[in-house]
Structure formats: structure tokens, C-alpha cells
XYZ file of C-alpha atoms in Angstrom:
515
model
C 4.683 103.620 107.546
C 8.726 103.454 109.530
C 12.152 102.149 107.801
C 12.118 99.661 110.235
C 9.041 97.927 109.065
C 9.691 98.454 105.110
C 13.084 96.819 105.953
C 11.536 93.934 108.075
C 8.263 93.471 105.082
C 11.642 93.640 102.355
C 12.471 90.551 104.044
C 10.275 88.784 104.599
C 8.984 89.530 100.254
C 12.669 87.533 99.508
C 12.027 85.003 101.682
C 8.859 84.074 100.518
C 9.077 84.340 96.261
C 13.250 82.253 97.159
C 11.184 79.896 99.063
C 8.100 79.514 96.497
C 10.314 79.032 93.774
C 12.152 76.427 95.160
C 8.849 74.521 95.551
C 7.274 74.768 92.027
C 8.129 72.018 89.612
C 9.464 73.419 86.782
C 12.694 74.789 88.579
C 14.375 75.397 85.258
C 14.562 77.835 82.862
C 12.209 77.296 78.695
C 14.448 75.599 76.143
C 15.175 77.503 74.558
C 14.181 77.252 70.949
C 17.335 77.459 68.750
C 18.111 74.762 70.757
C 16.738 72.261 68.475
C 19.222 73.645 66.049
C 22.343 72.038 67.972
C 23.712 68.708 66.144
C 23.877 66.167 69.476
C 25.815 63.861 67.457
C 28.721 66.006 67.252
C 31.024 66.293 70.226
C 30.229 68.525 72.747
C 31.132 72.290 72.542
C 33.688 73.719 75.480
C 32.187 77.850 76.365
C 35.472 78.701 77.551
C 34.116 81.170 80.827
C 36.798 84.607 81.270
C 36.314 85.723 84.808
C 38.286 88.024 87.609
C 40.092 86.029 90.448
C 42.686 83.867 91.322
C 42.233 80.303 89.898
C 40.921 77.823 93.459
C 43.624 75.069 93.936
C 41.307 72.036 96.317
C 39.347 70.927 93.595
C 35.898 71.623 94.498
C 35.485 74.331 92.437
C 36.082 71.322 88.879
C 33.244 69.163 91.449
C 30.822 71.659 91.209
C 31.379 72.401 87.138
C 31.474 68.816 86.477
C 27.098 68.647 87.824
C 26.548 72.278 86.358
C 28.099 70.822 82.722
C 26.012 67.713 83.264
C 22.292 69.762 82.825
C 24.495 72.005 80.026
C 25.466 68.826 77.841
C 21.690 67.336 77.860
C 20.546 70.513 76.441
C 22.949 72.588 74.645
C 25.809 70.204 73.924
C 28.485 72.493 75.351
C 30.352 72.709 78.426
C 31.665 75.404 80.496
C 35.214 76.447 81.299
C 36.324 79.313 83.034
C 39.788 80.327 82.468
C 41.397 83.016 85.085
C 42.512 86.659 85.054
C 44.346 85.842 88.872
C 44.004 89.453 90.419
C 47.663 91.030 90.376
C 47.051 93.295 87.567
C 44.371 91.945 86.914
C 43.936 95.627 84.231
C 46.562 94.646 82.209
C 46.659 91.202 81.753
C 42.737 91.196 80.767
C 43.557 93.595 78.100
C 46.353 91.520 77.135
C 44.397 88.060 76.990
C 41.435 89.996 75.056
C 43.449 90.997 73.076
C 44.733 86.978 72.357
C 42.802 85.637 69.061
C 44.314 82.256 70.244
C 43.468 82.835 74.633
C 40.612 80.695 73.139
C 37.722 82.832 75.215
C 34.072 82.749 74.144
C 31.678 84.730 77.424
C 34.029 87.447 78.837
C 33.100 88.799 81.805
C 32.909 93.106 82.331
C 32.498 96.063 83.045
C 32.480 99.807 82.087
C 33.805 101.433 84.968
C 35.692 99.427 86.287
C 37.508 96.864 82.906
C 37.285 98.686 80.144
C 34.674 97.357 78.714
C 34.342 100.109 76.220
C 38.290 100.567 74.954
C 37.940 96.763 74.329
C 34.580 97.765 71.313
C 36.402 99.846 70.627
C 39.536 97.950 69.990
C 37.887 94.695 68.838
C 38.780 92.514 71.229
C 33.936 92.325 71.801
C 31.768 90.917 69.616
C 29.416 93.075 67.885
C 25.501 92.019 68.343
C 21.732 92.290 66.693
C 18.685 92.425 68.824
C 17.358 89.444 66.727
C 20.725 87.611 67.404
C 21.094 88.186 71.279
C 17.076 87.532 70.715
C 16.820 84.158 68.934
C 20.151 82.137 71.185
C 19.208 84.869 74.608
C 15.779 84.646 74.962
C 15.401 84.948 78.305
C 17.452 87.331 78.444
C 16.763 90.144 75.821
C 13.216 89.872 77.668
C 13.863 90.626 80.946
C 16.101 93.780 79.652
C 14.013 96.770 78.382
C 15.449 98.853 75.583
C 16.554 102.121 76.803
C 19.737 99.871 78.353
C 19.662 97.663 75.550
C 20.655 101.118 74.224
C 22.872 101.788 76.797
C 24.932 99.121 75.633
C 24.648 99.983 72.206
C 27.836 101.233 70.314
C 27.850 102.566 66.625
C 23.982 100.788 65.625
C 25.658 97.187 67.344
C 24.948 95.892 70.802
C 28.099 94.810 73.063
C 26.563 93.485 76.473
C 24.768 91.262 77.929
C 23.984 93.986 80.999
C 23.242 92.635 84.732
C 20.438 94.732 85.501
C 17.973 92.585 87.781
C 20.866 92.471 90.400
C 20.839 95.310 93.060
C 24.026 95.808 94.804
C 26.197 98.927 96.151
C 29.498 99.473 95.828
C 30.427 102.617 96.754
C 32.994 103.108 99.399
C 33.903 104.580 102.760
C 34.503 103.409 106.267
C 33.530 100.633 109.002
C 34.676 102.310 111.635
C 34.013 100.547 116.250
C 31.556 102.143 117.409
C 33.002 101.929 120.808
C 36.170 104.432 119.729
C 33.688 106.548 118.451
C 31.980 106.903 121.933
C 34.743 107.344 122.156
C 35.273 110.359 120.608
C 32.401 112.146 121.535
C 30.511 110.940 118.115
C 27.001 108.601 118.271
C 28.288 108.344 114.800
C 31.123 109.485 112.605
C 29.256 111.317 109.853
C 32.125 113.609 107.954
C 35.361 113.325 107.501
C 35.203 115.827 110.185
C 33.819 112.818 112.093
C 36.993 110.391 111.038
C 39.550 113.193 111.950
C 37.899 113.653 115.453
C 37.312 109.814 115.617
C 41.896 108.643 114.490
C 42.707 111.339 117.383
C 40.777 109.869 119.736
C 43.160 106.944 118.715
C 46.331 107.429 118.458
C 45.386 109.720 122.366
C 44.235 106.148 123.944
C 45.300 102.988 121.616
C 48.906 102.944 121.257
C 47.718 99.233 120.348
C 46.042 100.544 117.079
C 47.030 101.671 113.394
C 45.302 103.969 113.180
C 44.138 102.984 109.056
C 46.755 100.809 107.888
C 46.757 102.430 104.679
C 48.350 101.117 102.388
C 48.083 104.632 100.131
C 47.648 102.626 96.541
C 43.985 103.708 96.827
C 42.607 106.395 94.776
C 39.212 105.514 96.537
C 40.503 108.155 99.208
C 40.701 111.134 97.389
C 36.931 110.585 95.496
C 34.986 110.244 98.499
C 35.978 113.420 99.478
C 35.722 115.331 96.688
C 31.978 113.416 96.610
C 31.489 114.876 99.962
C 32.859 117.765 99.641
C 30.589 118.846 96.378
C 27.616 117.160 94.412
C 30.170 115.962 92.167
C 29.060 112.695 90.254
C 32.285 110.799 87.757
C 32.514 109.757 84.479
C 33.368 106.166 85.113
C 34.404 105.337 81.621
C 37.364 107.172 80.998
C 38.979 106.821 83.526
C 39.032 104.876 87.363
C 39.879 108.027 89.109
C 36.891 109.734 88.227
C 38.760 112.639 87.074
C 36.070 114.204 85.478
C 32.429 115.061 86.029
C 29.415 117.437 86.643
C 28.293 119.017 89.459
C 24.885 118.416 90.190
C 24.389 122.006 91.498
C 25.831 123.388 87.772
C 24.879 120.887 85.688
C 26.221 120.612 81.790
C 29.795 121.810 82.501
C 32.153 118.600 82.885
C 34.855 120.101 85.522
C 37.197 118.200 86.805
C 38.057 118.979 91.343
C 41.430 117.256 90.843
C 42.237 119.891 88.177
C 40.086 123.365 89.377
C 38.884 124.244 92.395
C 39.304 123.973 96.430
C 38.336 119.972 97.425
C 41.089 118.386 95.798
C 43.675 121.258 98.005
C 41.441 120.676 100.874
C 42.250 116.259 101.178
C 45.353 116.974 100.257
C 45.446 119.562 103.586
C 44.090 116.733 105.287
C 45.955 113.674 104.156
C 49.252 115.974 105.264
C 47.767 116.313 108.433
C 46.937 112.574 109.442
C 50.348 111.839 107.951
C 52.365 114.443 110.493
C 49.288 112.040 113.571
C 50.340 109.469 112.360
C 47.153 107.163 110.937
C 49.120 105.030 109.307
C 52.236 103.891 108.451
C 55.677 106.191 108.258
C 56.404 103.946 105.537
C 53.018 102.705 103.914
C 54.807 99.474 101.806
C 55.151 98.110 104.753
C 50.824 98.427 105.720
C 49.192 94.716 106.686
C 46.155 92.869 105.784
C 44.464 96.003 107.008
C 40.454 94.110 107.377
C 42.508 90.974 109.099
C 44.284 94.436 111.399
C 40.566 95.159 111.624
C 39.622 92.424 113.371
C 42.244 91.346 115.280
C 41.696 95.306 116.970
C 45.113 97.030 115.800
C 43.509 98.786 113.352
C 41.167 101.284 114.376
C 38.737 100.565 110.609
C 38.358 98.843 107.921
C 38.138 101.036 104.387
C 36.011 98.625 101.465
C 32.619 99.522 99.600
C 28.602 98.638 101.006
C 28.372 95.092 99.754
C 31.897 93.946 101.637
C 30.346 95.375 105.211
C 27.504 93.871 105.290
C 28.565 90.544 103.637
C 31.882 90.058 104.960
C 33.299 92.754 107.861
C 30.822 93.469 110.224
C 29.986 89.192 109.397
C 33.320 88.649 110.247
C 33.816 90.567 112.929
C 30.853 89.119 115.465
C 32.989 85.557 115.226
C 36.465 86.896 115.694
C 35.420 89.856 118.200
C 32.183 89.448 119.144
C 32.538 91.779 121.781
C 33.305 94.618 119.291
C 30.048 97.076 117.439
C 30.743 98.435 113.522
C 29.089 100.278 111.576
C 29.100 101.948 107.707
C 30.359 106.108 107.555
C 29.430 105.905 103.582
C 31.082 108.960 101.130
C 29.018 111.559 99.727
C 26.588 111.478 103.150
C 27.558 114.548 104.670
C 27.033 116.163 101.605
C 23.723 113.544 100.361
C 25.490 112.484 96.886
C 24.948 108.560 95.951
C 25.114 107.150 92.565
C 22.973 103.554 91.392
C 25.508 101.464 90.276
C 25.375 101.102 86.427
C 23.185 98.158 84.952
C 27.005 98.201 82.863
C 28.852 97.142 85.836
C 29.037 93.673 85.510
C 28.030 92.530 82.134
C 28.539 89.484 79.729
C 30.935 90.164 76.419
C 31.337 87.586 73.856
C 35.198 87.517 72.594
C 35.044 89.014 68.500
C 37.687 85.693 68.721
C 34.781 83.271 69.790
C 34.159 80.059 67.998
C 30.866 79.771 68.884
C 29.596 82.222 69.883
C 25.222 81.741 69.333
C 26.445 78.628 71.917
C 28.137 81.111 74.396
C 24.488 83.006 74.282
C 22.449 79.751 74.530
C 25.150 78.945 77.761
C 25.123 82.575 78.960
C 20.815 81.897 78.592
C 20.876 79.424 80.198
C 23.351 80.089 83.450
C 21.288 83.183 83.802
C 18.150 81.854 84.006
C 17.673 77.931 85.027
C 18.063 78.294 88.694
C 20.219 74.616 88.961
C 22.854 76.215 86.413
C 22.197 79.684 88.490
C 22.716 77.994 91.615
C 25.512 75.484 91.276
C 27.154 78.176 89.111
C 26.766 80.688 92.235
C 26.299 78.874 95.044
C 27.747 75.522 94.138
C 26.806 71.589 95.501
C 23.984 72.065 97.548
C 24.762 70.106 100.631
C 28.730 70.333 100.410
C 29.467 74.441 99.796
C 25.933 74.678 100.972
C 21.861 74.035 102.497
C 18.467 76.239 102.440
C 16.427 76.163 105.204
C 13.218 76.022 105.442
C 13.583 79.474 106.170
C 14.882 79.836 102.743
C 18.619 81.266 104.353
C 21.115 80.046 103.396
C 23.667 78.864 105.242
C 26.938 76.510 105.258
C 26.891 72.579 106.429
C 27.957 71.503 109.200
C 32.147 70.685 108.806
C 31.973 72.208 106.098
C 36.357 74.129 105.275
C 36.755 77.776 103.028
C 39.841 76.185 102.104
C 39.166 72.637 101.788
C 34.979 73.444 101.025
C 34.984 76.718 98.427
C 34.992 77.441 95.361
C 35.622 80.354 93.007
C 33.412 80.443 89.935
C 33.132 84.790 90.219
C 29.863 84.722 88.641
C 29.545 88.742 88.778
C 28.154 89.261 85.259
C 24.014 88.245 85.301
C 23.075 87.075 88.643
C 19.644 88.246 89.559
C 17.450 89.293 92.419
C 14.577 86.697 92.068
C 17.937 83.801 92.681
C 19.874 84.929 94.993
C 19.836 83.116 98.240
C 20.016 85.530 101.053
C 22.639 84.265 103.584
C 21.491 83.554 107.369
C 25.521 85.143 107.351
C 24.654 88.732 106.365
C 24.520 92.024 108.116
C 20.425 92.254 107.098
C 19.771 94.737 109.452
C 22.569 97.171 108.540
C 22.175 96.507 105.176
C 18.567 97.547 105.090
C 19.540 100.652 107.488
C 21.464 101.643 105.156
C 19.764 100.879 102.121
C 16.293 102.560 103.442
C 18.613 105.892 103.306
C 20.430 105.137 100.616
C 16.526 104.966 98.105
C 16.353 108.687 100.135
C 19.018 110.549 97.968
C 20.582 108.447 95.248
C 20.871 108.842 91.145
C 20.553 106.021 88.516
C 24.515 106.506 87.555
C 24.047 109.609 84.746
C 25.866 108.630 81.823
C 25.739 105.101 80.584
C 24.864 105.479 76.960
C 26.851 109.264 77.170
C 30.190 107.624 74.200
C 32.718 109.598 76.916
C 34.835 106.481 75.825
C 36.532 106.987 72.263
C 39.744 106.336 70.551
C 40.206 109.547 70.376
C 40.190 109.874 73.813
C 41.755 106.649 75.124
C 44.339 107.116 72.625
C 45.239 109.984 75.290
C 44.790 108.959 78.737
C 47.453 106.382 79.771
C 50.259 109.629 80.130
C 46.747 111.292 82.496
C 46.569 108.195 84.505
C 50.619 107.349 84.782
C 50.506 111.046 86.588
C 48.155 109.938 88.347
C 49.496 106.906 89.535
C 52.507 108.437 90.561
C 50.465 111.860 91.818
C 47.275 110.592 93.758
C 48.861 107.721 96.722
C 51.644 110.773 97.728
C 48.976 113.278 98.345
C 46.097 110.267 99.614
C 49.545 109.620 101.791
C 51.169 112.838 102.576
C 54.333 111.433 102.897
C 56.219 114.288 100.539
C 58.875 117.126 101.968
C 56.764 120.280 100.594
C 53.440 122.008 101.527
C 49.961 120.268 100.362
C 49.669 123.805 98.566
C 52.537 122.972 96.682
C 51.893 118.840 95.544
C 48.873 120.053 94.434
C 49.386 122.670 92.003
C 52.687 120.476 91.275
C 50.607 117.892 89.720
C 47.956 119.716 87.700
C 50.580 121.060 86.600
C 51.963 117.796 85.374
C 48.196 117.077 83.564
C 48.283 120.971 82.255
C 51.120 119.469 80.299
C 49.586 116.233 79.587
C 46.560 117.703 77.666
C 44.057 117.088 80.480
C 42.202 120.498 79.384
C 41.720 119.488 75.430
C 40.229 116.184 76.903
C 38.218 118.815 78.529
C 37.010 119.795 76.228
C 36.024 116.781 73.855
C 34.416 115.256 77.020
C 32.292 119.045 76.241
C 31.300 118.760 73.145
C 30.709 114.880 73.806
C 27.859 116.379 76.687
C 26.580 118.889 74.439
C 26.095 116.683 70.964
C 23.689 114.416 73.868
């Protein structure tokens, strides 16, 4: 059966499932037995949910939460409030908020690979849970999480996370590029970093109106992407977001760091030095502007992001803003067939250790995740204002919808379920299923869930390592330094050595050996 047919069948199945759910007599979630213990004569309990994102100012989110709270009060005598941690310095502010016993947080959106979930467990900021507690107060979620996954959510015998195990997403990064420029460069598609090199050379030669890539130099993603394209490297995200340590799938059993040893990072540094000399980015990367908006406008030739953003945001927006331009996605690891599925703990929910109502918080979460009416309100807003659903089960924006005036920000990324999602008609589904078809041939499950690399001993040693990476990786990634790339990488590695890099590597190896 061809990939095209498989993709069509997948889409049809999704649509049929959604339409069937929408037409059912009971769209709701079965009443939680624990709700019978609630004293409804008391004032409703407010459950505060912490998420990452800038607080909206147009008043529409408050309208949605008001509608949601009518359901929660009736069913659980509870109200939901949202606490936003803004994107600016979000990780530092997130950790600081969780450490504050007076912050009034109950539900906490978290992630082991980007939001310090394990360090916050170790620091006592999350409430330890038992199977009995989850089964009683969060029964539908409990029933839909396999035992093996609950084990991955555990530390020292207690469960700390409610995983997002029923939602499919791909956040693997790469470059979104223009098909017309690829053709100019003699490429049928961009399939490697060597192809990117040819692509940028073509832009510099033929398109003086463009900054090939308006890179701000503030991300370690390209460095890790180059390494994962060069070898079968699977990074451990729980230890550092840079992916400094991991394993070579062709030499399993040994914890390594291509950042610290080997040729791959040196080769990356050479290429970045070359791109800087070519003029791929600005002479002063600190003056970089919004590269995605420049990509739409035709003043930059690529956007660097992940699969989810490509098919849900960037390609759909390009169809509107620059409809004559075709775009495709080159994903890091394509040439080596190196790709990991996302961890179920990338978007998990935890209970604050300082919550005054942890049982009610679990009950509220169970409804948000499993009751279709609550789910749609929190994910999409009010039907007719933020969205409409077509007869075929696709989501569209209502006539006259304006994002600035009508949009909402709830950022519920911590309990999504495929079965309750509404496919957005604006998304580029053909591209998505083409990519997923290729992903499924090579993707492996994230291998490090449940391996206790994030220990107090290791975490205490990481601040100096992270500071060194914060200094050197952006510098190496822009090539804007006076010495040769080999010298700069050697200097970086020497600083890591002095900070105890080899000692930490040995500690990680011992943890791995004990599994």
C-alpha cells in the first residue's frame, strides 16, 4: 500500500472518529466517584494551573475560563485559574515560582527534557503521588496510562508526573526552505547539511535582497542537529538541554559526548566559520530580527524550527502571505536516519508540593484531559467565537475572526489526547503525513525515560558546565571569533575539562551500567 493511500486513510479515520464523538449522546467524561465526597455547601475551591506563555490581554481567555468554570463548579465545586510564566527568562522564572511556597500553584505543566522536571522533583517542589491516589482522584487518566509509563514517571518509589502519553507530536528540528531556491541550486530537495551549504551559496550569489539565514546565535539546536545528522547520536535531554551527553547507537553501552571528543563538533565549527565568512547571517548577530517573519516576506531564505511548527504555522502562513512560494522541511538526522520520538514526559503535569488542594487538583486535571466539553474549551475556546467545526469534522476560524482581538492563550500542552483533538483545516496535512511516513521508518522511542540520570549529585555540578556552554556554543555556532575553529573548540573543551566534565561522564556511565 502506498504512503499516499496510508496518509489518506489516517486522515479519514481521524475525521470519522471526531465526527462520531461529536454526535454521541454523552460527550462528557464519566462522573468521578470521588466527587461524591465533596461538600458543595462550601465555597468553590480555586485550582491554579501554571503554564509557560505570556499572559493574554484581550479578555477573551477570561471569557473561556468563565465558561469552563461553570462546568467545573457544577461537577467538582472547583474553579480554574491560570498562572502564566512569560517566555522571557522562562526557565529561571519557572523554577523560582515553583520554589515559592506562597505562589498558590496547584497544577504545574512540566517536562523532563526542557522544563527541569527532575530537578524540581529532587528539590521537593512536586508532590509525590501514589497509584491509589491517582486511581481515586484521577481515574480516567490512570486507566489510560500503561504501567510501564507510570514507572517512567516515578522517582524513589513515588509517582510525580501525569504523562502526555495519548498525543502524537513531532518537535524534531530542521530547516524550512524554499523549493524555488533549492531548484536554482540544482537540488531536488535539501537532504543534508552539504545541501544546505549549496543552498546558501545560491542565495548569496543570486538573491542579494535576502539574508540567507538571520540567525541570532542564541540557540544550541543547530549544533546538536549537525551532530545527530553526522552520527547515530541519541542525547540525554534530562541532563542539559544542549544534549551534551548521550550514546552512539552504533556503539551502545557507552556514555559519550561529541561536544567534548570526536570530529563531529569540529566539523560543525568549520562549517559555521565558513558560513560566517560567506555572509549567511549578519556581521552582528545581536541585531537579528524575526527570522520567520523575514522568511514570509522573502528577505530571508530559511526558517529554523520543528515539524509541528512547519505544518501547523509556517507553511500555512506562507500560503497566505507569499502564496507563490513553495516550502519544504529538511529535518536534522535525515541523512543518517537518526530520529527519536518525543518522550511522554515532554509535556507532563505535576502537582505542586505546596498545593492546599492536591486531591481536587487531580480531579480537575482528569476532567480537563478527558471531558470533551472541558477539553475543547481549554484547547480551542468557545465554539462560534474562537473556532467552528465543519460537517466533515475539521476546525476553522469563524468569519471575522481576528487573532489579536479574539485569540486565547491557555497553552494546555500537558495532557492532550489524539482522540479529542480537532484537525485544523488550515494545517498542511499532506506535508505532515508525508513527513510522518518517512519518520516511522527510522524513528526510535526516546531511550532515556526512567533512567535516573538527574541526581542531586550530578545536578549540583551542572551550573558551571551550562555556563560554559552558554558562552561557547553560540559563539562557535556563529563563527564570529578571531582564532581558527579547531582552536576555539579546543578552548571550549578545555574549559569543560576543568569544570569536571569527565567526572560527570563517569557518574552518568555508572548510572547507565546499573540499569
